[in-house]
Structures are given as structure tokens and as C-alpha cells.
Amino acid sequence: MLTPERHRKIIERLGEKQVVTIQELVEATSSSESTIRRDLSQLQKEKKLKRVHGGASLLHQKSEELSVVEKSARNFSEKEKIANFAATIVNDGDCIYIDAGTTTHLMIPHLKDKEITVVTNGISHLEALTEHQITTYLIGGLVKPKTKALVGSGALNSLSTYRFDKCFLGINGIHLEAGFTTPDPEEASVKRLALSLSQEAFILADHSKFNEASFSKVADLHEAVILTNELDEDAAYDFEDKTEIRVVTP
């Protein structure tokens, strides 16, 4: 089968199923696994699909933004592992920024015995932070109903008065060319400023965020360390010289 025909079959199968495995494509095209891997890499470069562990999926819409409830239901166990690992990086005496988000929210119970100061733009974080008696500052700003994040000029002005040892940010996309991205420009601005005010910056992202690009850029890949739950060989090869990635051990 010629390459253009294989590519057409791959795209057609993705349109039907949203996610396909390499083995399915091997059988559908009567091709070798190495050929399909090359095809998927080429189609990803052409922005026609996204490589995932063991196969490929359709790209998400650039402006897609899920609610807190919808995000919480996705990849919960993976997020919990990443959050637990992120909390081990925090030391007594640290002043840290915790971004609004579901994975960053899961860090909070693991910080309960640490002598730290937290600044956040996440309204949904407040109950857990105060419950665990963690010294907390909430920045001002406009409330985003969907993500319960504080954004806008008020948030930027309030945030700019602080400096951090470490910041922990959620993200929607990690892409070789686009860097770290998120759907909303205002939320991207808050994340970008928090990163610039921190001595160390960490992106908390499960494996589904790799090779995705959302509407608004937050930062280049080299500006933060990525904490994730798994990284397949293809992604490790692609990203190894662009940024530092720490994979949570089981």
C-alpha cells in the first residue's frame, strides 16, 4: 500500500474511533509496526493527529476548556500520583504558588505537615488549604466560572507583589513547537507571571497533555520542569533535549 493511501486510512479510522492503536492500523493497512510508527510521526508533524502511548488520537480543539468537574473525572489516579510526587519537592520554609487546577488541587493534602506559605489563584483550593491550616494568600481578580480561577488585571497586579521559591502549574498542552499552552489568554498571563516570579517552576501534566497545543502560550518548554505519570519512548526521544521531565515512579 502506498504512503498516501495508508495516511488516508489512518485518518479515516481516527475519524471513526477518535483513538486507534498501532496494532489496529497494522492490520487495517497490512503494514509493519515500524512503518505505522513512521506514518504517525509524519502525520503528527503535519498536525493531523496526536501520538499517544501505543497509538494515536484526534487533536483537541485549541479553545476547548473543560469545567473543574469534567477535568476532575479525567485520569484521576494519574493526577493523584503526580500531585503526591510534586508535594515531595516542597520543603519547610518554602513560599510557593499553586495554580488553579485539578492536579494542583490534589497536592494540598500532601502538604499538610509542612511549614510553608501558599499563594493561589484557585478559589476551589481554599477549603482544602484552610482545612489543613496552611498559611494561604488568595490573589484578587476576576472569577472564571468554569475553572474557578482568578484572572485579569487585578490578578496580575496582586500576583506581582509576591516572589516564590517554587510554583506549580497545571497546563492543557505540551508541544514541541508551541511550548506550554492553555485555552484562555487571561489565564495564560497569570500562569506566565507566576512562572517568572519563581526560582523554580514545575508543570503538572498527565501523559494525555503531550503533543497537544491550546490557543494561548504560557512559556517555552525549557522554562519549567515537567512532572508526569508516564512517557513513552517516542515522546522521551522528542522532548529529551527540549526540557527536563521527571516521571513518577510507581
Short mmCIF file of C-alpha atoms in Angstrom, two decimals:
data_model
loop_
_atom_site.label_atom_id
_atom_site.label_comp_id
_atom_site.label_asym_id
_atom_site.label_seq_id
_atom_site.Cartn_x
_atom_site.Cartn_y
_atom_site.Cartn_z
CA MET A 1 0.00 0.00 0.00
CA LEU A 2 1.36 3.43 -0.97
CA THR A 3 2.08 6.02 1.74
CA PRO A 4 -0.75 8.47 0.80
CA GLU A 5 -3.27 5.63 0.91
CA ARG A 6 -2.01 4.47 4.33
CA HIS A 7 -2.25 8.03 5.64
CA ARG A 8 -5.81 8.34 4.31
CA LYS A 9 -6.80 5.08 6.00
CA ILE A 10 -5.24 6.18 9.30
CA ILE A 11 -7.16 9.48 9.26
CA GLU A 12 -10.39 7.71 8.31
CA ARG A 13 -10.01 5.22 11.17
CA LEU A 14 -9.34 8.06 13.61
CA GLY A 15 -12.47 9.85 12.41
CA GLU A 16 -14.48 6.74 13.21
CA LYS A 17 -12.96 5.87 16.59
CA GLN A 18 -11.20 9.02 17.96
CA VAL A 19 -8.36 6.80 19.26
CA VAL A 20 -6.64 3.91 17.46
CA THR A 21 -3.85 1.52 18.40
CA ILE A 22 -0.77 0.78 16.33
CA GLN A 23 -1.86 -2.86 16.08
CA GLU A 24 -5.24 -1.85 14.63
CA LEU A 25 -3.51 0.24 11.99
CA VAL A 26 -1.03 -2.55 11.20
CA GLU A 27 -3.97 -4.86 10.48
CA ALA A 28 -6.01 -2.24 8.62
CA THR A 29 -3.16 -1.33 6.26
CA SER A 30 -1.29 -4.69 6.12
CA SER A 31 1.87 -2.80 7.08
CA SER A 32 4.65 -3.34 9.57
CA GLU A 33 4.66 -1.74 13.02
CA SER A 34 7.76 0.33 12.14
CA THR A 35 6.02 1.68 9.02
CA ILE A 36 2.94 2.71 11.02
CA ARG A 37 5.14 4.42 13.63
CA ARG A 38 6.81 6.44 10.89
CA ASP A 39 3.41 7.30 9.43
CA LEU A 40 2.11 8.50 12.79
CA SER A 41 5.20 10.63 13.36
CA GLN A 42 4.80 12.23 9.94
CA LEU A 43 1.07 12.87 10.42
CA GLN A 44 1.75 14.40 13.82
CA LYS A 45 4.29 16.79 12.24
CA GLU A 46 1.58 17.74 9.76
CA LYS A 47 -0.75 18.42 12.73
CA LYS A 48 -3.28 15.81 11.60
CA LEU A 49 -3.20 13.69 14.76
CA LYS A 50 -1.60 13.28 18.15
CA ARG A 51 0.71 10.42 19.07
CA VAL A 52 -0.36 8.66 22.29
CA HIS A 53 1.04 5.64 24.08
CA GLY A 54 0.54 2.69 21.75
CA GLY A 55 -1.30 4.58 19.02
CA ALA A 56 -2.82 7.93 18.04
CA SER A 57 -5.78 10.18 18.77
CA LEU A 58 -7.52 13.15 17.21
CA LEU A 59 -6.24 16.58 18.16
CA HIS A 60 -8.37 18.56 20.60
CA GLN A 61 -9.84 21.92 19.67
CA LYS A 62 -7.48 24.78 20.52
CA SER A 63 -10.08 26.64 22.58
CA GLU A 64 -11.55 23.60 24.35
CA GLU A 65 -11.76 24.17 28.08
CA LEU A 66 -13.40 21.75 30.48
CA SER A 67 -15.05 22.64 33.77
CA VAL A 68 -13.47 21.71 37.12
CA VAL A 69 -15.88 18.78 37.47
CA GLU A 70 -15.11 17.50 33.95
CA LYS A 71 -11.35 17.81 34.49
CA SER A 72 -11.51 16.08 37.87
CA ALA A 73 -13.05 12.98 36.30
CA ARG A 74 -10.24 12.56 33.77
CA ASN A 75 -7.16 10.45 34.61
CA PHE A 76 -7.74 10.85 38.34
CA SER A 77 -5.31 8.18 39.53
CA GLU A 78 -2.56 9.55 37.30
CA LYS A 79 -3.14 13.08 38.60
CA GLU A 80 -3.05 11.87 42.20
CA LYS A 81 0.36 10.24 41.66
CA ILE A 82 1.75 13.39 40.04
CA ALA A 83 0.36 15.59 42.83
CA ASN A 84 1.85 13.39 45.53
CA PHE A 85 5.23 13.49 43.79
CA ALA A 86 5.04 17.28 43.38
CA ALA A 87 4.40 17.71 47.10
CA THR A 88 7.67 15.92 47.92
CA ILE A 89 9.55 18.73 46.14
CA VAL A 90 8.21 21.30 48.63
CA ASN A 91 10.45 21.96 51.65
CA ASP A 92 9.71 23.51 55.03
CA GLY A 93 10.09 27.27 54.80
CA ASP A 94 9.15 27.45 51.11
CA CYS A 95 6.87 30.16 49.73
CA ILE A 96 5.07 28.56 46.81
CA TYR A 97 2.47 29.37 44.18
CA ILE A 98 -0.21 26.77 43.48
CA ASP A 99 -2.10 27.37 40.28
CA ALA A 100 -5.84 26.82 39.93
CA GLY A 101 -6.39 23.32 38.54
CA THR A 102 -7.42 19.78 39.40
CA THR A 103 -3.94 18.23 39.60
CA THR A 104 -2.53 21.08 41.67
CA HIS A 105 -5.57 20.81 43.97
CA LEU A 106 -4.61 17.20 44.70
CA MET A 107 -1.23 18.39 46.05
CA ILE A 108 -2.81 20.11 49.05
CA PRO A 109 -3.49 17.12 51.36
CA HIS A 110 0.14 16.04 50.89
CA LEU A 111 1.37 19.47 52.13
CA LYS A 112 -0.48 19.40 55.45
CA ASP A 113 2.56 18.72 57.66
CA LYS A 114 4.89 21.23 56.00
CA GLU A 115 5.67 24.72 57.33
CA ILE A 116 5.05 26.66 54.14
CA THR A 117 3.27 29.70 52.72
CA VAL A 118 1.00 29.28 49.71
CA VAL A 119 -0.28 31.88 47.25
CA THR A 120 -3.00 30.76 44.84
CA ASN A 121 -5.48 32.00 42.25
CA GLY A 122 -7.66 28.92 42.76
CA ILE A 123 -10.88 29.60 44.65
CA SER A 124 -11.57 25.86 44.81
CA HIS A 125 -8.25 25.37 46.65
CA LEU A 126 -9.19 27.50 49.65
CA GLU A 127 -11.24 24.98 51.61
CA ALA A 128 -8.53 22.32 51.49
CA LEU A 129 -5.75 24.80 52.30
CA THR A 130 -7.53 26.23 55.32
CA GLU A 131 -8.67 22.79 56.47
CA HIS A 132 -5.02 21.72 56.65
CA GLN A 133 -4.08 25.00 58.37
CA ILE A 134 -1.66 26.03 55.62
CA THR A 135 -0.79 29.73 55.59
CA THR A 136 -2.55 30.95 52.45
CA TYR A 137 -2.84 34.14 50.40
CA LEU A 138 -5.51 34.43 47.71
CA ILE A 139 -4.81 36.91 44.93
CA GLY A 140 -7.55 39.20 43.62
CA GLY A 141 -9.07 39.36 40.17
CA LEU A 142 -11.98 38.32 38.01
CA VAL A 143 -13.53 34.91 38.79
CA LYS A 144 -13.73 32.47 35.87
CA PRO A 145 -16.91 30.45 36.50
CA LYS A 146 -15.72 27.40 34.57
CA THR A 147 -12.32 26.85 36.23
CA LYS A 148 -12.82 28.82 39.48
CA ALA A 149 -9.59 30.69 38.69
CA LEU A 150 -8.90 34.37 39.39
CA VAL A 151 -7.62 36.15 36.27
CA GLY A 152 -7.40 39.60 34.67
CA SER A 153 -5.53 42.80 35.53
CA GLY A 154 -6.50 42.56 39.20
CA ALA A 155 -4.96 39.09 39.42
CA LEU A 156 -1.76 40.20 37.67
CA ASN A 157 -1.37 43.28 39.88
CA SER A 158 -1.96 41.27 43.05
CA LEU A 159 0.33 38.43 41.99
CA SER A 160 3.17 40.77 41.05
CA THR A 161 3.71 41.73 44.71
CA TYR A 162 4.96 38.21 45.59
CA ARG A 163 8.11 36.16 44.96
CA PHE A 164 8.25 32.36 45.15
CA ASP A 165 10.70 29.57 45.80
CA LYS A 166 8.64 27.28 43.60
CA CYS A 167 5.48 27.40 41.51
CA PHE A 168 3.25 24.51 40.47
CA LEU A 169 1.15 24.99 37.35
CA GLY A 170 -1.46 22.95 35.52
CA ILE A 171 -1.42 23.02 31.73
CA ASN A 172 -3.57 21.93 28.80
CA GLY A 173 -0.92 21.29 26.18
CA ILE A 174 2.78 20.42 25.94
CA HIS A 175 4.01 20.72 22.38
CA LEU A 176 7.47 20.71 20.78
CA GLU A 177 6.86 23.91 18.80
CA ALA A 178 4.09 25.62 20.77
CA GLY A 179 5.55 25.00 24.24
CA PHE A 180 3.20 25.09 27.24
CA THR A 181 -0.30 26.25 26.30
CA THR A 182 -3.77 26.77 27.75
CA PRO A 183 -7.10 27.79 26.13
CA ASP A 184 -7.65 31.19 27.80
CA PRO A 185 -5.23 34.13 27.19
CA GLU A 186 -6.06 35.69 30.57
CA GLU A 187 -5.32 32.51 32.46
CA ALA A 188 -2.14 32.09 30.39
CA SER A 189 -1.00 35.55 31.53
CA VAL A 190 -1.40 34.64 35.19
CA LYS A 191 0.50 31.37 34.75
CA ARG A 192 3.25 33.17 32.82
CA LEU A 193 3.70 35.79 35.53
CA ALA A 194 3.73 33.22 38.34
CA LEU A 195 6.43 31.29 36.49
CA SER A 196 8.55 34.42 36.05
CA LEU A 197 8.31 35.21 39.78
CA SER A 198 9.53 31.75 40.85
CA GLN A 199 13.04 30.42 41.35
CA GLU A 200 11.86 27.00 40.19
CA ALA A 201 8.82 26.16 38.05
CA PHE A 202 7.02 22.84 37.71
CA ILE A 203 4.32 21.81 35.24
CA LEU A 204 1.98 19.07 36.50
CA ALA A 205 0.67 17.16 33.48
CA ASP A 206 -0.52 13.62 32.88
CA HIS A 207 0.50 11.80 29.69
CA SER A 208 -2.56 13.00 27.72
CA LYS A 209 -1.22 16.59 27.63
CA PHE A 210 1.82 15.75 25.49
CA ASN A 211 1.73 16.75 21.81
CA GLU A 212 -1.31 18.94 22.42
CA ALA A 213 -1.40 22.67 21.68
CA SER A 214 -4.08 25.03 23.02
CA PHE A 215 -4.84 28.62 21.98
CA SER A 216 -2.61 30.63 24.33
CA LYS A 217 1.08 30.17 25.00
CA VAL A 218 2.30 30.22 28.61
CA ALA A 219 6.02 29.55 28.21
CA ASP A 220 8.70 27.72 26.25
CA LEU A 221 9.47 24.14 27.23
CA HIS A 222 12.86 24.92 28.75
CA GLU A 223 11.32 27.33 31.28
CA ALA A 224 9.82 24.67 33.56
CA VAL A 225 10.31 21.09 34.70
CA ILE A 226 7.52 18.69 33.70
CA LEU A 227 6.16 16.25 36.27
CA THR A 228 4.19 13.44 34.62
CA ASN A 229 2.99 9.90 35.19
CA GLU A 230 4.46 8.20 32.12
CA LEU A 231 6.46 8.92 29.00
CA ASP A 232 6.72 6.54 26.05
CA GLU A 233 9.93 6.10 24.09
CA ASP A 234 8.84 8.28 21.19
CA ALA A 235 7.93 11.22 23.43
CA ALA A 236 11.09 10.79 25.50
CA TYR A 237 13.19 11.00 22.34
CA ASP A 238 11.32 14.04 21.03
CA PHE A 239 11.42 16.05 24.26
CA GLU A 240 14.71 14.99 25.87
CA ASP A 241 16.76 17.92 24.55
CA LYS A 242 13.97 20.49 24.98
CA THR A 243 13.17 20.31 28.71
CA GLU A 244 13.56 18.31 31.90
CA ILE A 245 10.89 15.67 32.51
CA ARG A 246 10.52 13.79 35.79
CA VAL A 247 8.37 10.67 35.60
CA VAL A 248 6.58 9.49 38.74
CA THR A 249 7.76 6.04 39.78
CA PRO A 250 5.04 3.53 40.77
#
